[in-house]
Amino acid sequence: MTTNGIKENGVKKTNNPYMPRYEDLLSRVSNFSIIESTLREGEQFANAFFDTAKKIEIAKALDDFGVEYIELTSPAASDQSRQDCSAICNLGLKAKILTHIRCHMDDARIAVETGVDGVDVVIGTSSYLREFSHGKDMDYITKQATEVINFVKSKGIEVRFSSEDSFRSDLVDLLSIYRTVDKLGVNRVGIADTVGCANPRQVYELVRTLRGVVSCDIECHFHNDTGCAIANAYAALEAGATHIDTSVLGIGERNGITSLGGLCARMYTANKDYIKTKYKLHMLRDLENLVADAVSVQVPFNNYITGYCAFTHKAGIHAKAILNNPSTYEILKPEDFGMTRYVSIGHRLTGWNAVKNRVEQLGLTLTDDQVKKITAKIKELADIRPQSMEDVDNLLRDYHYAVTSGDLSQVESVLSTN
Ligand SMILES: CC(=O)SCCNC(=O)CCNC(=O)[C@H](O)C(C)(C)COP(=O)(O)OP(=O)(O)OC[C@H]1O[C@@H](n2cnc3c(N)ncnc32)[C@H](O)[C@@H]1OP(=O)(O)O
Ligand SMILES: O=C(O)CCC(=O)C(=O)O
Ligand SMILES: [Zn+2]
């Protein structure tokens, strides 16, 4: 690794603190592609059933959003899956269309006839899957992969080879098969955290090691069983991965994979302009609603970007600062995603600055001292039950009316404890 003042490849580096570090040169956080797998991994979600029309609607929406690749269910899964794959290939979308198959010639023969731009080939390399899934050893896998890859390449379309359950596979086996398929000329190799066991540090190390072994692109696929799917995707990009698999709302087998929206949120913090230029972020909400509806789930309340409270500020200390400068408590700008900010004031954690802002929004005029008094009243009421915005607005209007009337008994009546 390059570090200042340390010899690398026999060359002494100068001790310049501004010199780019090796890690920075590896990083692809500002230069990566999304392989959107709602129509493949997402179809493995427990609730998912997409008919042809729904698949086409989702594929078009993903294409509009700007993802670079759309991955579809294996055409070997069923006759309708094969027909749907061809139908989506015929849509003439900007995104490249991929399908995902087992490392098997039977599947490969069907896949190349669908009109896809590329085929994602996968086979398990961990001892679990070698023993209990397909039952093949590494020699057999290598032979089979060679045949399938050469066949797909002979059709002039992209091919990716991926090792399922990469993080529970033997590192020597992994690097050896990746090196072999790289030499065969695959477009990408894939690393898959199939069971969601990996953490960002392990991901960084494996991807960085692989980056030194293959010259092709590196795709990564992360399951979210232990909550690391987005962080792992970020770590992979930092280590030189070029492609990340996502699905809308993260739907997939078990509790799913890196979500498209979550990845956008994370990458926005790394390079806002890059993400804003590449993807139509304001379409995210409609895209998520489309998929949520198709699989009969609600968008989670705490979803990245589009969760109902993702841009709601509540505590008085936050509200004051947000009203002065939204960057104080917002790393994502809601307007960049077609969302709006909301300051909630009808509760006992509110503060006079937030209430004053609401007073001004309503076009009322109160002194700071008066705002503080009515804030105390809001808190008193909210100690009993939360107040809706309408409740608060009515109270503010009543109080304003009372103070402008000059009738002290009316003022006291508004402020008094009932
Ligand atoms: C981690 C992942 O998500 S990988 C992608 C998962 N996607 C899918 O499974 C797609 C949907 N699947 C299907 O429709 C079916 O499973 C099919 C059509 C692929 C296969 O169906 P079947 O022939 O009935 O086999 P079944 O599903 O019971 O078992 C899988 C077979 O593939 C073999 N296999 C499993 N993984 C692989 C692989 N990556 N490469 C080659 N063969 C494999 C298994 O050994 C087993 O073979 P067997 O028939 O000799 O026992
Ligand atoms: O093909 C791949 O890389 C990933 C397959 C998959 O869905 C997984 O391993 O979880
Ligand atoms: Zn998966």
Tab-separated table of C-alpha atoms and ligand atoms in Angstrom:
chain	number	residue	atom	x	y	z
A	1	MET	CA	0.000	0.000	0.000
A	2	THR	CA	1.159	3.537	-0.713
A	3	THR	CA	1.774	5.712	2.287
A	4	ASN	CA	3.751	8.876	2.519
A	5	GLY	CA	7.429	8.388	3.081
A	6	ILE	CA	7.219	4.613	2.611
A	7	LYS	CA	8.880	2.673	-0.146
A	8	GLU	CA	6.526	1.111	-2.672
A	9	ASN	CA	7.806	-0.907	-5.627
A	10	GLY	CA	11.266	0.309	-4.697
A	11	VAL	CA	10.316	3.978	-5.138
A	12	LYS	CA	10.548	6.253	-2.130
A	13	LYS	CA	7.425	8.410	-1.801
A	14	THR	CA	7.744	12.014	-0.710
A	15	ASN	CA	6.188	12.961	2.570
A	16	ASN	CA	3.454	15.105	1.018
A	17	PRO	CA	0.203	15.130	3.036
A	18	TYR	CA	-1.778	16.184	-0.052
A	19	MET	CA	-0.572	13.296	-2.195
A	20	PRO	CA	-3.461	11.009	-3.242
A	21	ARG	CA	-3.496	7.866	-1.168
A	22	TYR	CA	-3.700	4.386	-2.678
A	23	GLU	CA	-7.203	3.995	-1.203
A	24	ASP	CA	-8.386	7.118	-3.037
A	25	LEU	CA	-7.066	5.853	-6.355
A	26	LEU	CA	-8.934	2.582	-5.896
A	27	SER	CA	-12.217	4.168	-4.977
A	28	ARG	CA	-15.121	4.061	-7.420
A	29	VAL	CA	-17.615	5.974	-5.301
A	30	SER	CA	-17.821	8.530	-8.099
A	31	ASN	CA	-17.737	6.089	-10.973
A	32	PHE	CA	-19.965	3.043	-10.665
A	33	SER	CA	-23.019	1.419	-12.238
A	34	ILE	CA	-26.184	0.000	-10.732
A	35	ILE	CA	-27.377	-3.465	-11.681
A	36	GLU	CA	-31.022	-3.202	-10.685
A	37	SER	CA	-32.364	-6.584	-9.724
A	38	THR	CA	-35.952	-5.903	-8.606
A	39	LEU	CA	-37.071	-8.100	-11.503
A	40	ARG	CA	-34.705	-10.921	-10.486
A	41	GLU	CA	-33.667	-10.826	-6.830
A	42	GLY	CA	-36.867	-8.874	-6.098
A	43	GLU	CA	-38.969	-11.647	-7.574
A	44	GLN	CA	-37.459	-13.902	-4.899
A	45	PHE	CA	-39.154	-11.743	-2.214
A	46	ALA	CA	-41.845	-13.735	-0.419
A	47	ASN	CA	-44.758	-11.568	-1.637
A	48	ALA	CA	-43.577	-10.992	-5.186
A	49	PHE	CA	-45.566	-11.963	-8.211
A	50	PHE	CA	-45.117	-9.720	-11.235
A	51	ASP	CA	-47.247	-10.377	-14.283
A	52	THR	CA	-45.910	-9.340	-17.681
A	53	ALA	CA	-47.547	-5.914	-17.631
A	54	LYS	CA	-46.192	-5.161	-14.153
A	55	LYS	CA	-42.688	-6.293	-15.110
A	56	ILE	CA	-42.795	-3.991	-18.129
A	57	GLU	CA	-44.068	-1.096	-16.028
A	58	ILE	CA	-41.295	-1.624	-13.466
A	59	ALA	CA	-38.624	-2.045	-16.151
A	60	LYS	CA	-39.686	1.216	-17.818
A	61	ALA	CA	-39.728	3.055	-14.498
A	62	LEU	CA	-36.247	1.782	-13.630
A	63	ASP	CA	-35.029	2.796	-17.063
A	64	ASP	CA	-36.502	6.289	-16.632
A	65	PHE	CA	-34.862	6.550	-13.249
A	66	GLY	CA	-31.546	5.944	-14.994
A	67	VAL	CA	-30.173	2.616	-13.780
A	68	GLU	CA	-27.513	1.266	-16.102
A	69	TYR	CA	-28.604	-2.400	-16.006
A	70	ILE	CA	-31.840	-4.270	-15.345
A	71	GLU	CA	-31.434	-7.893	-14.278
A	72	LEU	CA	-34.270	-10.331	-14.983
A	73	THR	CA	-35.220	-13.714	-13.596
A	74	SER	CA	-33.735	-16.743	-15.288
A	75	PRO	CA	-35.603	-17.652	-18.471
A	76	ALA	CA	-35.115	-21.261	-17.349
A	77	ALA	CA	-37.424	-20.667	-14.378
A	78	SER	CA	-40.644	-20.985	-16.378
A	79	ASP	CA	-41.999	-20.468	-19.856
A	80	GLN	CA	-43.599	-17.158	-18.852
A	81	SER	CA	-40.300	-15.990	-17.336
A	82	ARG	CA	-38.631	-16.677	-20.689
A	83	GLN	CA	-41.322	-14.836	-22.628
A	84	ASP	CA	-41.219	-11.872	-20.233
A	85	CYS	CA	-37.458	-11.698	-20.606
A	86	SER	CA	-37.797	-11.448	-24.388
A	87	ALA	CA	-40.618	-8.924	-24.090
A	88	ILE	CA	-38.483	-6.638	-21.921
A	89	CYS	CA	-35.520	-7.024	-24.290
A	90	ASN	CA	-37.805	-5.826	-27.100
A	91	LEU	CA	-38.787	-2.617	-25.299
A	92	GLY	CA	-35.703	-0.799	-26.569
A	93	LEU	CA	-34.809	0.598	-23.135
A	94	LYS	CA	-31.625	2.591	-22.582
A	95	ALA	CA	-30.613	0.280	-19.721
A	96	LYS	CA	-28.814	-2.932	-20.642
A	97	ILE	CA	-30.913	-6.019	-19.997
A	98	LEU	CA	-29.335	-8.953	-18.195
A	99	THR	CA	-30.619	-12.294	-17.157
A	100	HIS	CA	-29.348	-14.420	-14.305
A	101	ILE	CA	-28.678	-18.133	-14.714
A	102	ARG	CA	-27.093	-21.144	-13.093
A	103	CYS	CA	-23.679	-22.134	-14.348
A	104	HIS	CA	-25.180	-24.679	-16.679
A	105	MET	CA	-25.271	-25.023	-20.460
A	106	ASP	CA	-29.013	-25.773	-20.473
A	107	ASP	CA	-29.746	-22.398	-18.877
A	108	ALA	CA	-27.154	-20.600	-21.009
A	109	ARG	CA	-28.687	-21.907	-24.244
A	110	ILE	CA	-32.100	-20.558	-23.275
A	111	ALA	CA	-30.692	-17.250	-22.020
A	112	VAL	CA	-28.810	-16.278	-25.165
A	113	GLU	CA	-31.967	-16.749	-27.261
A	114	THR	CA	-33.950	-14.136	-25.312
A	115	GLY	CA	-32.242	-11.092	-26.773
A	116	VAL	CA	-30.509	-10.001	-23.557
A	117	ASP	CA	-27.452	-7.753	-23.596
A	118	GLY	CA	-25.720	-9.933	-21.076
A	119	VAL	CA	-25.893	-13.037	-18.937
A	120	ASP	CA	-25.047	-13.164	-15.236
A	121	VAL	CA	-23.784	-16.639	-14.413
A	122	VAL	CA	-23.620	-17.799	-10.810
A	123	ILE	CA	-22.502	-20.875	-8.917
A	124	GLY	CA	-21.905	-21.490	-5.236
A	125	THR	CA	-18.288	-21.837	-4.173
A	126	SER	CA	-18.624	-22.183	-0.402
A	127	SER	CA	-18.303	-25.628	1.116
A	128	TYR	CA	-21.964	-25.367	2.210
A	129	LEU	CA	-23.196	-24.941	-1.327
A	130	ARG	CA	-20.668	-27.302	-2.888
A	131	GLU	CA	-21.789	-30.014	-0.541
A	132	PHE	CA	-25.490	-29.323	-0.054
A	133	SER	CA	-26.626	-27.423	-3.162
A	134	HIS	CA	-25.043	-28.480	-6.446
A	135	GLY	CA	-22.558	-31.017	-5.104
A	136	LYS	CA	-19.702	-30.055	-7.454
A	137	ASP	CA	-16.030	-29.519	-6.620
A	138	MET	CA	-13.895	-26.583	-7.755
A	139	ASP	CA	-12.414	-28.476	-10.715
A	140	TYR	CA	-15.869	-29.277	-12.011
A	141	ILE	CA	-17.042	-25.687	-11.415
A	142	THR	CA	-14.059	-24.319	-13.318
A	143	LYS	CA	-14.698	-26.654	-16.245
A	144	GLN	CA	-18.403	-25.860	-16.319
A	145	ALA	CA	-17.787	-22.117	-16.008
A	146	THR	CA	-15.313	-22.218	-18.877
A	147	GLU	CA	-17.825	-23.912	-21.166
A	148	VAL	CA	-20.695	-21.567	-20.244
A	149	ILE	CA	-18.586	-18.396	-20.480
A	150	ASN	CA	-17.095	-19.338	-23.851
A	151	PHE	CA	-20.561	-20.139	-25.141
A	152	VAL	CA	-22.118	-16.843	-24.005
A	153	LYS	CA	-19.140	-14.882	-25.302
A	154	SER	CA	-19.452	-16.612	-28.674
A	155	LYS	CA	-22.886	-14.975	-28.975
A	156	GLY	CA	-21.299	-11.535	-28.660
A	157	ILE	CA	-23.069	-10.550	-25.446
A	158	GLU	CA	-21.775	-9.598	-22.010
A	159	VAL	CA	-21.019	-12.299	-19.496
A	160	ARG	CA	-20.432	-12.092	-15.783
A	161	PHE	CA	-19.281	-14.926	-13.552
A	162	SER	CA	-20.159	-14.826	-9.880
A	163	SER	CA	-19.357	-17.024	-6.910
A	164	GLU	CA	-22.387	-17.439	-4.701
A	165	ASP	CA	-21.665	-17.264	-0.956
A	166	SER	CA	-18.283	-15.676	-1.616
A	167	PHE	CA	-17.626	-14.682	1.989
A	168	ARG	CA	-17.842	-18.277	3.217
A	169	SER	CA	-15.722	-19.555	0.344
A	170	ASP	CA	-12.045	-20.409	0.515
A	171	LEU	CA	-10.022	-17.375	-0.575
A	172	VAL	CA	-7.583	-19.414	-2.640
A	173	ASP	CA	-10.455	-21.140	-4.473
A	174	LEU	CA	-12.119	-17.811	-5.058
A	175	LEU	CA	-9.118	-15.980	-6.431
A	176	SER	CA	-8.213	-18.948	-8.556
A	177	ILE	CA	-11.608	-19.168	-10.262
A	178	TYR	CA	-11.847	-15.404	-10.679
A	179	ARG	CA	-8.394	-15.355	-12.281
A	180	THR	CA	-9.417	-18.142	-14.655
A	181	VAL	CA	-12.644	-16.482	-15.766
A	182	ASP	CA	-10.924	-13.113	-16.105
A	183	LYS	CA	-8.474	-14.710	-18.523
A	184	LEU	CA	-11.430	-16.151	-20.447
A	185	GLY	CA	-12.568	-12.568	-20.988
A	186	VAL	CA	-15.628	-12.132	-18.772
A	187	ASN	CA	-16.915	-8.562	-18.563
A	188	ARG	CA	-17.345	-8.780	-14.819
A	189	VAL	CA	-16.761	-11.050	-11.895
A	190	GLY	CA	-19.253	-10.984	-9.053
A	191	ILE	CA	-18.840	-11.216	-5.314
A	192	ALA	CA	-22.012	-12.218	-3.495
A	193	ASP	CA	-22.713	-12.023	0.223
A	194	THR	CA	-25.536	-14.503	-0.182
A	195	VAL	CA	-26.302	-14.951	3.501
A	196	GLY	CA	-25.595	-11.371	4.619
A	197	CYS	CA	-22.734	-12.365	6.897
A	198	ALA	CA	-20.074	-9.919	5.718
A	199	ASN	CA	-19.122	-6.626	7.337
A	200	PRO	CA	-17.698	-3.547	5.573
A	201	ARG	CA	-14.129	-4.283	6.591
A	202	GLN	CA	-14.258	-7.829	5.214
A	203	VAL	CA	-15.844	-6.503	2.049
A	204	TYR	CA	-13.167	-3.852	1.623
A	205	GLU	CA	-10.415	-6.413	2.040
A	206	LEU	CA	-11.868	-8.995	-0.335
A	207	VAL	CA	-12.678	-6.482	-3.064
A	208	ARG	CA	-9.305	-4.786	-2.755
A	209	THR	CA	-7.552	-8.137	-3.010
A	210	LEU	CA	-9.636	-9.120	-6.013
A	211	ARG	CA	-8.949	-5.748	-7.646
A	212	GLY	CA	-5.288	-6.738	-7.686
A	213	VAL	CA	-6.035	-10.108	-9.298
A	214	VAL	CA	-8.488	-9.444	-12.138
A	215	SER	CA	-8.579	-6.746	-14.776
A	216	CYS	CA	-12.309	-7.004	-15.556
A	217	ASP	CA	-15.053	-5.113	-13.716
A	218	ILE	CA	-16.187	-6.223	-10.248
A	219	GLU	CA	-19.867	-6.506	-9.337
A	220	CYS	CA	-21.044	-6.908	-5.748
A	221	HIS	CA	-24.269	-8.250	-4.290
A	222	PHE	CA	-25.087	-7.859	-0.606
A	223	HIS	CA	-27.860	-9.404	1.426
A	224	ASN	CA	-29.166	-7.496	4.409
A	225	ASP	CA	-29.700	-10.223	7.023
A	226	THR	CA	-27.445	-8.410	9.485
A	227	GLY	CA	-28.112	-4.851	8.343
A	228	CYS	CA	-24.895	-4.190	6.431
A	229	ALA	CA	-26.116	-4.274	2.818
A	230	ILE	CA	-25.743	-0.568	2.096
A	231	ALA	CA	-22.553	-0.088	4.098
A	232	ASN	CA	-21.063	-3.123	2.400
A	233	ALA	CA	-21.920	-1.722	-1.021
A	234	TYR	CA	-20.172	1.504	-0.092
A	235	ALA	CA	-17.113	-0.333	1.207
A	236	ALA	CA	-17.002	-2.366	-1.999
A	237	LEU	CA	-16.992	0.789	-4.111
A	238	GLU	CA	-14.277	2.313	-1.958
A	239	ALA	CA	-12.197	-0.795	-2.597
A	240	GLY	CA	-12.655	-0.633	-6.369
A	241	ALA	CA	-15.883	-2.491	-7.163
A	242	THR	CA	-17.500	-1.097	-10.298
A	243	HIS	CA	-21.085	-2.409	-10.160
A	244	ILE	CA	-23.569	-2.735	-7.278
A	245	ASP	CA	-26.716	-4.867	-7.289
A	246	THR	CA	-29.835	-3.233	-5.867
A	247	SER	CA	-33.560	-3.732	-5.710
A	248	VAL	CA	-36.327	-1.248	-5.076
A	249	LEU	CA	-36.999	-1.136	-1.315
A	250	GLY	CA	-34.316	-3.823	-1.032
A	251	ILE	CA	-36.792	-6.632	-1.741
A	252	GLY	CA	-35.331	-10.066	-2.321
A	253	GLU	CA	-34.824	-13.498	-0.854
A	254	ARG	CA	-35.456	-13.413	2.957
A	255	ASN	CA	-35.132	-9.743	4.042
A	256	GLY	CA	-33.485	-8.703	0.799
A	257	ILE	CA	-30.475	-6.796	-0.476
A	258	THR	CA	-29.048	-3.273	-0.834
A	259	SER	CA	-31.976	-0.999	-1.603
A	260	LEU	CA	-31.853	1.322	-4.572
A	261	GLY	CA	-33.003	4.298	-2.504
A	262	GLY	CA	-30.614	3.497	0.337
A	263	LEU	CA	-27.690	3.260	-2.034
A	264	CYS	CA	-28.661	6.583	-3.628
A	265	ALA	CA	-28.795	8.207	-0.188
A	266	ARG	CA	-25.379	6.852	0.742
A	267	MET	CA	-23.752	7.762	-2.569
A	268	TYR	CA	-25.306	11.252	-2.505
A	269	THR	CA	-23.286	11.984	0.616
A	270	ALA	CA	-20.125	10.893	-1.201
A	271	ASN	CA	-20.657	12.866	-4.413
A	272	LYS	CA	-23.954	14.686	-4.671
A	273	ASP	CA	-23.445	16.069	-8.165
A	274	TYR	CA	-22.500	12.681	-9.589
A	275	ILE	CA	-25.646	11.015	-8.235
A	276	LYS	CA	-27.923	13.896	-9.156
A	277	THR	CA	-26.636	13.894	-12.708
A	278	LYS	CA	-26.873	10.135	-13.198
A	279	TYR	CA	-30.252	9.337	-11.676
A	280	LYS	CA	-33.649	11.062	-11.651
A	281	LEU	CA	-33.833	11.133	-7.882
A	282	HIS	CA	-37.237	12.815	-7.787
A	283	MET	CA	-38.681	9.629	-9.368
A	284	LEU	CA	-37.637	7.462	-6.441
A	285	ARG	CA	-40.858	7.879	-4.493
A	286	ASP	CA	-43.103	6.868	-7.404
A	287	LEU	CA	-40.819	3.958	-8.216
A	288	GLU	CA	-40.974	2.718	-4.631
A	289	ASN	CA	-44.730	3.154	-4.468
A	290	LEU	CA	-45.078	1.203	-7.699
A	291	VAL	CA	-43.073	-1.729	-6.340
A	292	ALA	CA	-44.559	-1.540	-2.827
A	293	ASP	CA	-48.004	-1.719	-4.347
A	294	ALA	CA	-47.026	-4.584	-6.660
A	295	VAL	CA	-45.811	-6.701	-3.738
A	296	SER	CA	-48.471	-5.554	-1.263
A	297	VAL	CA	-46.244	-3.866	1.306
A	298	GLN	CA	-46.078	-0.354	2.752
A	299	VAL	CA	-43.000	1.811	2.261
A	300	PRO	CA	-41.372	1.512	5.724
A	301	PHE	CA	-41.863	4.560	7.997
A	302	ASN	CA	-38.090	4.910	8.347
A	303	ASN	CA	-37.205	4.263	4.728
A	304	TYR	CA	-34.222	6.142	3.340
A	305	ILE	CA	-35.379	9.378	1.672
A	306	THR	CA	-39.049	8.454	1.181
A	307	GLY	CA	-40.066	7.200	4.630
A	308	TYR	CA	-42.911	9.411	5.842
A	309	CYS	CA	-40.739	10.985	8.534
A	310	ALA	CA	-37.411	11.083	6.645
A	311	PHE	CA	-37.504	14.887	6.570
A	312	THR	CA	-39.623	15.603	9.654
A	313	HIS	CA	-37.900	17.560	12.417
A	314	LYS	CA	-39.433	17.443	15.851
A	315	ALA	CA	-37.325	18.401	18.884
A	316	GLY	CA	-37.193	22.126	19.595
A	317	ILE	CA	-33.398	22.307	19.464
A	318	HIS	CA	-33.403	20.676	16.015
A	319	ALA	CA	-36.312	22.762	14.769
A	320	LYS	CA	-34.654	26.071	15.651
A	321	ALA	CA	-31.409	25.164	13.886
A	322	ILE	CA	-33.155	23.636	10.862
A	323	LEU	CA	-35.191	26.799	10.382
A	324	ASN	CA	-31.989	28.840	10.414
A	325	ASN	CA	-30.077	26.450	8.155
A	326	PRO	CA	-31.394	23.020	7.063
A	327	SER	CA	-27.875	21.620	6.773
A	328	THR	CA	-27.597	21.650	10.566
A	329	TYR	CA	-29.648	18.463	10.816
A	330	GLU	CA	-30.043	17.278	7.224
A	331	ILE	CA	-27.396	15.482	5.205
A	332	LEU	CA	-29.798	14.946	2.305
A	333	LYS	CA	-31.644	17.866	0.749
A	334	PRO	CA	-35.309	16.855	0.466
A	335	GLU	CA	-35.823	19.014	-2.617
A	336	ASP	CA	-33.187	17.004	-4.505
A	337	PHE	CA	-35.491	13.989	-4.141
A	338	GLY	CA	-38.763	15.787	-4.796
A	339	MET	CA	-39.541	15.632	-1.073
A	340	THR	CA	-40.426	18.377	1.398
A	341	ARG	CA	-39.217	19.205	4.860
A	342	TYR	CA	-41.683	19.311	7.737
A	343	VAL	CA	-41.231	20.873	11.152
A	344	SER	CA	-43.545	19.281	13.679
A	345	ILE	CA	-44.605	21.558	16.558
A	346	GLY	CA	-47.692	20.087	18.212
A	347	HIS	CA	-45.884	18.166	20.945
A	348	ARG	CA	-44.192	18.707	24.275
A	349	LEU	CA	-40.665	18.685	22.813
A	350	THR	CA	-41.417	21.830	20.821
A	351	GLY	CA	-39.677	25.190	21.382
A	352	TRP	CA	-40.593	28.836	20.956
A	353	ASN	CA	-38.434	29.305	17.864
A	354	ALA	CA	-40.389	26.677	15.961
A	355	VAL	CA	-43.681	28.126	17.178
A	356	LYS	CA	-42.579	31.616	16.160
A	357	ASN	CA	-41.876	30.318	12.678
A	358	ARG	CA	-45.385	28.896	12.477
A	359	VAL	CA	-46.854	32.184	13.728
A	360	GLU	CA	-45.070	33.961	10.889
A	361	GLN	CA	-46.192	31.365	8.348
A	362	LEU	CA	-49.771	32.042	9.425
A	363	GLY	CA	-49.197	35.771	8.884
A	364	LEU	CA	-49.752	36.573	12.579
A	365	THR	CA	-47.743	39.056	14.640
A	366	LEU	CA	-46.728	38.242	18.208
A	367	THR	CA	-43.837	39.448	20.357
A	368	ASP	CA	-41.196	36.926	21.397
A	369	ASP	CA	-42.567	37.057	24.916
A	370	GLN	CA	-46.066	36.251	23.655
A	371	VAL	CA	-44.718	33.384	21.531
A	372	LYS	CA	-43.001	31.960	24.610
A	373	LYS	CA	-46.252	32.101	26.568
A	374	ILE	CA	-48.249	30.341	23.872
A	375	THR	CA	-45.459	27.777	23.489
A	376	ALA	CA	-45.872	26.959	27.168
A	377	LYS	CA	-49.578	26.474	26.505
A	378	ILE	CA	-48.894	24.124	23.581
A	379	LYS	CA	-46.609	22.043	25.814
A	380	GLU	CA	-49.234	21.940	28.541
A	381	LEU	CA	-51.836	20.650	26.076
A	382	ALA	CA	-49.366	18.244	24.474
A	383	ASP	CA	-48.582	16.768	27.875
A	384	ILE	CA	-52.102	15.346	27.716
A	385	ARG	CA	-52.158	14.362	24.028
A	386	PRO	CA	-50.254	15.280	20.843
A	387	GLN	CA	-51.700	18.326	19.085
A	388	SER	CA	-52.383	18.278	15.366
A	389	MET	CA	-51.163	21.142	13.223
A	390	GLU	CA	-54.789	22.239	13.003
A	391	ASP	CA	-55.077	22.281	16.827
A	392	VAL	CA	-51.918	24.384	17.068
A	393	ASP	CA	-53.007	26.754	14.320
A	394	ASN	CA	-56.397	27.285	15.968
A	395	LEU	CA	-54.718	27.996	19.288
A	396	LEU	CA	-52.295	30.461	17.689
A	397	ARG	CA	-55.142	32.244	15.913
A	398	ASP	CA	-57.241	32.417	19.101
A	399	TYR	CA	-54.302	33.783	21.056
A	400	HIS	CA	-53.458	36.311	18.357
A	401	TYR	CA	-57.065	37.463	18.271
A	402	ALA	CA	-57.096	37.818	22.048
A	403	VAL	CA	-53.866	39.805	22.295
A	404	THR	CA	-54.778	42.126	19.431
A	405	SER	CA	-58.202	42.748	20.975
A	406	GLY	CA	-56.434	44.119	24.048
A	407	ASP	CA	-58.883	42.213	26.254
A	408	LEU	CA	-56.722	40.760	29.019
A	409	SER	CA	-59.385	38.385	30.276
A	410	GLN	CA	-59.623	36.870	26.804
A	411	VAL	CA	-55.816	36.439	26.745
A	412	GLU	CA	-55.884	34.799	30.133
A	413	SER	CA	-58.689	32.538	29.064
A	414	VAL	CA	-56.639	31.230	26.114
A	415	LEU	CA	-53.594	30.677	28.311
A	416	SER	CA	-55.415	29.334	31.327
A	417	THR	CA	-55.416	25.705	32.349
A	418	ASN	CA	-58.786	24.158	31.606
B	1	LIG	C1	-28.576	-17.088	-4.350
B	1	LIG	C2	-29.542	-16.964	-5.463
B	1	LIG	O1	-30.485	-16.262	-5.306
B	1	LIG	S1	-29.197	-17.737	-6.910
B	1	LIG	C3	-30.606	-17.487	-7.934
B	1	LIG	C4	-31.787	-18.241	-7.501
B	1	LIG	N1	-32.709	-18.238	-8.572
B	1	LIG	C5	-33.479	-19.275	-8.859
B	1	LIG	O2	-33.488	-20.285	-8.194
B	1	LIG	C6	-34.331	-19.081	-10.073
B	1	LIG	C7	-35.633	-19.815	-9.955
B	1	LIG	N2	-35.372	-21.225	-9.881
B	1	LIG	C8	-36.058	-22.168	-10.587
B	1	LIG	O3	-36.994	-21.865	-11.295
B	1	LIG	C9	-35.619	-23.569	-10.456
B	1	LIG	O4	-34.906	-23.742	-9.239
B	1	LIG	C10	-34.676	-23.990	-11.647
B	1	LIG	C11	-35.482	-23.965	-12.925
B	1	LIG	C12	-33.490	-23.051	-11.760
B	1	LIG	C13	-34.153	-25.389	-11.392
B	1	LIG	O5	-35.243	-26.193	-11.063
B	1	LIG	P1	-35.109	-27.789	-10.846
B	1	LIG	O6	-34.430	-28.381	-11.996
B	1	LIG	O7	-36.470	-28.273	-10.497
B	1	LIG	O8	-34.068	-27.958	-9.622
B	1	LIG	P2	-34.154	-27.466	-8.113
B	1	LIG	O9	-34.596	-26.063	-8.060
B	1	LIG	O10	-34.917	-28.413	-7.285
B	1	LIG	O11	-32.627	-27.592	-7.684
B	1	LIG	C14	-31.648	-26.789	-8.253
B	1	LIG	C15	-30.807	-27.616	-9.206
B	1	LIG	O12	-29.793	-26.780	-9.756
B	1	LIG	C16	-28.507	-27.197	-9.298
B	1	LIG	N3	-27.795	-25.976	-9.036
B	1	LIG	C17	-27.991	-25.139	-7.999
B	1	LIG	N4	-27.237	-24.049	-8.152
B	1	LIG	C18	-26.595	-24.203	-9.322
B	1	LIG	C19	-25.709	-23.373	-9.999
B	1	LIG	N5	-25.404	-22.169	-9.518
B	1	LIG	N6	-25.207	-23.794	-11.171
B	1	LIG	C20	-25.576	-25.016	-11.664
B	1	LIG	N7	-26.423	-25.832	-11.051
B	1	LIG	C21	-26.933	-25.417	-9.889
B	1	LIG	C22	-28.779	-28.059	-8.098
B	1	LIG	O13	-27.784	-28.997	-7.901
B	1	LIG	C23	-30.076	-28.727	-8.506
B	1	LIG	O14	-29.736	-29.712	-9.448
B	1	LIG	P3	-30.480	-31.174	-9.488
B	1	LIG	O15	-31.692	-30.975	-10.322
B	1	LIG	O16	-29.474	-32.055	-10.156
B	1	LIG	O17	-30.780	-31.543	-8.090
B	2	LIG	O1	-25.318	-13.712	-8.963
B	2	LIG	C1	-24.923	-13.171	-7.953
B	2	LIG	O2	-23.838	-12.592	-7.871
B	2	LIG	C2	-25.762	-13.129	-6.724
B	2	LIG	C3	-26.725	-14.253	-6.615
B	2	LIG	C4	-27.555	-14.064	-5.405
B	2	LIG	O3	-28.658	-13.596	-5.472
B	2	LIG	C5	-26.937	-14.294	-4.113
B	2	LIG	O4	-25.897	-14.932	-4.036
B	2	LIG	O5	-27.529	-13.851	-3.110
B	3	ZN	ZN	-29.188	-12.520	-3.665
